[in-house]
């Protein structure tokens, strides 16, 4: 019997059973080779792409739970040594994934934790050297103070984001301009807000397909109109705000629970500004009662409470009862 026949017979006789310790040996050899984390790195890159697609009808808490194992893996991989180029790519992925967690915590109303995750995302973005990623993180971070009562802090972050974004028409640059418009509108600088609106529109018109993608990292037209709805509402320019709301709704895919609720709260605020607080309260109460319980905290509540503070009399009472019920 020759050697090939002997090995074939041995394999048949043993059922090709794994030899004791052979898997451990491979793992040890693999760990000693450069690039041995390639599988984990590729997985994390794919996880980043998968998670940045948005809620897709899922509640924020559900998405956060689904990300938990990926966060554990990211923490583990970051603790290992890597070649400089690999470390740069990993830092960029880390900035993206931690930025997504920060967005979800913002939407859930956990401001402190959201700030913390954005600080981590900013650190990772700076380590990666990717200015567009850094601009995106700063612009997204600006939305935390913007939506929770600190518009001056929001304006400072948004202006920093615009500086990092540079002149290239990117999703980050468009988002930074739109958030700047909202922040300046919040502090009463309507002239500055209108300039930022014009900038956001100009940038949005020049985005390529990838930059305009409907993800948390893109700046699709629907998102553009949602931001401008809020900017014009804050400026009291209700006609323009209503036009943006209708444009956004026409582009909003079902279910998009949060987006639809926020646009309705803007529309209700416009009704109040136009002198019909009763209709404003009716609209706000209606959308609030239709919201699943998972959405009763965080961003939508913040928007509803902002409207509630502007109402008086029975309209104030009705919306207040709905929010505390």
mmCIF file with all atom_site columns, N, CA, C and O in Angstrom, residues 106-109 143 147-148 182 258 262 295 297-304:
data_model
loop_
_atom_site.group_PDB
_atom_site.id
_atom_site.type_symbol
_atom_site.label_atom_id
_atom_site.label_alt_id
_atom_site.label_comp_id
_atom_site.label_asym_id
_atom_site.label_entity_id
_atom_site.label_seq_id
_atom_site.pdbx_PDB_ins_code
_atom_site.Cartn_x
_atom_site.Cartn_y
_atom_site.Cartn_z
_atom_site.occupancy
_atom_site.B_iso_or_equiv
_atom_site.pdbx_formal_charge
_atom_site.auth_seq_id
_atom_site.auth_comp_id
_atom_site.auth_asym_id
_atom_site.auth_atom_id
_atom_site.pdbx_PDB_model_num
ATOM 1  N N  . UNK A 1 106 ? -29.902 59.284 22.628 1.00 0.00 ? 106 UNK A N  1
ATOM 2  C CA . UNK A 1 106 ? -30.532 60.604 22.450 1.00 0.00 ? 106 UNK A CA 1
ATOM 3  C C  . UNK A 1 106 ? -32.027 60.464 22.221 1.00 0.00 ? 106 UNK A C  1
ATOM 4  O O  . UNK A 1 106 ? -32.844 61.142 22.847 1.00 0.00 ? 106 UNK A O  1
ATOM 5  N N  . UNK A 1 107 ? -32.389 59.552 21.331 1.00 0.00 ? 107 UNK A N  1
ATOM 6  C CA . UNK A 1 107 ? -33.801 59.366 21.013 1.00 0.00 ? 107 UNK A CA 1
ATOM 7  C C  . UNK A 1 107 ? -34.578 58.821 22.205 1.00 0.00 ? 107 UNK A C  1
ATOM 8  O O  . UNK A 1 107 ? -35.771 59.088 22.361 1.00 0.00 ? 107 UNK A O  1
ATOM 9  N N  . UNK A 1 108 ? -33.909 58.039 23.058 1.00 0.00 ? 108 UNK A N  1
ATOM 10 C CA . UNK A 1 108 ? -34.545 57.490 24.248 1.00 0.00 ? 108 UNK A CA 1
ATOM 11 C C  . UNK A 1 108 ? -34.638 58.503 25.382 1.00 0.00 ? 108 UNK A C  1
ATOM 12 O O  . UNK A 1 108 ? -35.302 58.258 26.386 1.00 0.00 ? 108 UNK A O  1
ATOM 13 N N  . UNK A 1 109 ? -33.943 59.625 25.240 1.00 0.00 ? 109 UNK A N  1
ATOM 14 C CA . UNK A 1 109 ? -33.993 60.655 26.273 1.00 0.00 ? 109 UNK A CA 1
ATOM 15 C C  . UNK A 1 109 ? -32.923 60.535 27.335 1.00 0.00 ? 109 UNK A C  1
ATOM 16 O O  . UNK A 1 109 ? -32.943 61.274 28.321 1.00 0.00 ? 109 UNK A O  1
ATOM 17 N N  . UNK A 1 143 ? -27.299 67.657 18.171 1.00 0.00 ? 143 UNK A N  1
ATOM 18 C CA . UNK A 1 143 ? -28.739 67.462 18.285 1.00 0.00 ? 143 UNK A CA 1
ATOM 19 C C  . UNK A 1 143 ? -29.171 67.108 19.707 1.00 0.00 ? 143 UNK A C  1
ATOM 20 O O  . UNK A 1 143 ? -30.346 67.234 20.048 1.00 0.00 ? 143 UNK A O  1
ATOM 21 N N  . UNK A 1 147 ? -32.145 69.419 21.094 1.00 0.00 ? 147 UNK A N  1
ATOM 22 C CA . UNK A 1 147 ? -33.462 68.862 21.374 1.00 0.00 ? 147 UNK A CA 1
ATOM 23 C C  . UNK A 1 147 ? -33.815 68.837 22.854 1.00 0.00 ? 147 UNK A C  1
ATOM 24 O O  . UNK A 1 147 ? -34.961 68.538 23.211 1.00 0.00 ? 147 UNK A O  1
ATOM 25 N N  . UNK A 1 148 ? -32.837 69.141 23.704 1.00 0.00 ? 148 UNK A N  1
ATOM 26 C CA . UNK A 1 148 ? -33.107 69.095 25.143 1.00 0.00 ? 148 UNK A CA 1
ATOM 27 C C  . UNK A 1 148 ? -32.756 70.405 25.851 1.00 0.00 ? 148 UNK A C  1
ATOM 28 O O  . UNK A 1 148 ? -32.289 70.414 26.984 1.00 0.00 ? 148 UNK A O  1
ATOM 29 N N  . UNK A 1 182 ? -31.329 75.104 12.850 1.00 0.00 ? 182 UNK A N  1
ATOM 30 C CA . UNK A 1 182 ? -32.244 74.848 13.961 1.00 0.00 ? 182 UNK A CA 1
ATOM 31 C C  . UNK A 1 182 ? -31.744 75.492 15.250 1.00 0.00 ? 182 UNK A C  1
ATOM 32 O O  . UNK A 1 182 ? -32.521 76.083 16.012 1.00 0.00 ? 182 UNK A O  1
ATOM 33 N N  . UNK A 1 258 ? -41.296 57.493 14.614 1.00 0.00 ? 258 UNK A N  1
ATOM 34 C CA . UNK A 1 258 ? -40.733 58.687 15.232 1.00 0.00 ? 258 UNK A CA 1
ATOM 35 C C  . UNK A 1 258 ? -40.797 59.888 14.300 1.00 0.00 ? 258 UNK A C  1
ATOM 36 O O  . UNK A 1 258 ? -41.185 60.987 14.711 1.00 0.00 ? 258 UNK A O  1
ATOM 37 N N  . UNK A 1 262 ? -42.831 63.384 15.074 1.00 0.00 ? 262 UNK A N  1
ATOM 38 C CA . UNK A 1 262 ? -42.134 64.664 15.179 1.00 0.00 ? 262 UNK A CA 1
ATOM 39 C C  . UNK A 1 262 ? -42.702 65.688 14.195 1.00 0.00 ? 262 UNK A C  1
ATOM 40 O O  . UNK A 1 262 ? -42.874 66.871 14.540 1.00 0.00 ? 262 UNK A O  1
ATOM 41 N N  . UNK A 1 295 ? -42.226 54.739 22.800 1.00 0.00 ? 295 UNK A N  1
ATOM 42 C CA . UNK A 1 295 ? -41.870 56.062 22.278 1.00 0.00 ? 295 UNK A CA 1
ATOM 43 C C  . UNK A 1 295 ? -42.324 57.195 23.193 1.00 0.00 ? 295 UNK A C  1
ATOM 44 O O  . UNK A 1 295 ? -42.248 58.364 22.820 1.00 0.00 ? 295 UNK A O  1
ATOM 45 N N  . UNK A 1 297 ? -41.046 58.245 25.937 1.00 0.00 ? 297 UNK A N  1
ATOM 46 C CA . UNK A 1 297 ? -39.951 58.960 26.580 1.00 0.00 ? 297 UNK A CA 1
ATOM 47 C C  . UNK A 1 297 ? -38.999 59.438 25.496 1.00 0.00 ? 297 UNK A C  1
ATOM 48 O O  . UNK A 1 297 ? -38.978 58.921 24.391 1.00 0.00 ? 297 UNK A O  1
ATOM 49 N N  . UNK A 1 298 ? -38.199 60.424 25.831 1.00 0.00 ? 298 UNK A N  1
ATOM 50 C CA . UNK A 1 298 ? -37.180 60.852 24.900 1.00 0.00 ? 298 UNK A CA 1
ATOM 51 C C  . UNK A 1 298 ? -37.597 61.963 23.970 1.00 0.00 ? 298 UNK A C  1
ATOM 52 O O  . UNK A 1 298 ? -38.286 62.913 24.363 1.00 0.00 ? 298 UNK A O  1
ATOM 53 N N  . UNK A 1 299 ? -37.190 61.852 22.722 1.00 0.00 ? 299 UNK A N  1
ATOM 54 C CA . UNK A 1 299 ? -37.274 62.950 21.772 1.00 0.00 ? 299 UNK A CA 1
ATOM 55 C C  . UNK A 1 299 ? -38.700 63.430 21.527 1.00 0.00 ? 299 UNK A C  1
ATOM 56 O O  . UNK A 1 299 ? -38.969 64.636 21.521 1.00 0.00 ? 299 UNK A O  1
ATOM 57 N N  . UNK A 1 300 ? -39.637 62.514 21.323 1.00 0.00 ? 300 UNK A N  1
ATOM 58 C CA . UNK A 1 300 ? -41.006 62.937 21.022 1.00 0.00 ? 300 UNK A CA 1
ATOM 59 C C  . UNK A 1 300 ? -41.629 63.635 22.229 1.00 0.00 ? 300 UNK A C  1
ATOM 60 O O  . UNK A 1 300 ? -42.315 64.651 22.096 1.00 0.00 ? 300 UNK A O  1
ATOM 61 N N  . UNK A 1 301 ? -41.365 63.124 23.425 1.00 0.00 ? 301 UNK A N  1
ATOM 62 C CA . UNK A 1 301 ? -41.856 63.790 24.635 1.00 0.00 ? 301 UNK A CA 1
ATOM 63 C C  . UNK A 1 301 ? -41.263 65.190 24.752 1.00 0.00 ? 301 UNK A C  1
ATOM 64 O O  . UNK A 1 301 ? -41.968 66.144 25.111 1.00 0.00 ? 301 UNK A O  1
ATOM 65 N N  . UNK A 1 302 ? -39.987 65.305 24.456 1.00 0.00 ? 302 UNK A N  1
ATOM 66 C CA . UNK A 1 302 ? -39.346 66.619 24.526 1.00 0.00 ? 302 UNK A CA 1
ATOM 67 C C  . UNK A 1 302 ? -40.028 67.615 23.601 1.00 0.00 ? 302 UNK A C  1
ATOM 68 O O  . UNK A 1 302 ? -40.285 68.774 23.982 1.00 0.00 ? 302 UNK A O  1
ATOM 69 N N  . UNK A 1 303 ? -40.354 67.186 22.395 1.00 0.00 ? 303 UNK A N  1
ATOM 70 C CA . UNK A 1 303 ? -41.022 68.070 21.429 1.00 0.00 ? 303 UNK A CA 1
ATOM 71 C C  . UNK A 1 303 ? -42.445 68.409 21.902 1.00 0.00 ? 303 UNK A C  1
ATOM 72 O O  . UNK A 1 303 ? -42.893 69.550 21.777 1.00 0.00 ? 303 UNK A O  1
ATOM 73 N N  . UNK A 1 304 ? -43.148 67.417 22.450 1.00 0.00 ? 304 UNK A N  1
ATOM 74 C CA . UNK A 1 304 ? -44.509 67.645 22.947 1.00 0.00 ? 304 UNK A CA 1
ATOM 75 C C  . UNK A 1 304 ? -44.508 68.584 24.154 1.00 0.00 ? 304 UNK A C  1
ATOM 76 O O  . UNK A 1 304 ? -45.379 69.459 24.287 1.00 0.00 ? 304 UNK A O  1
#
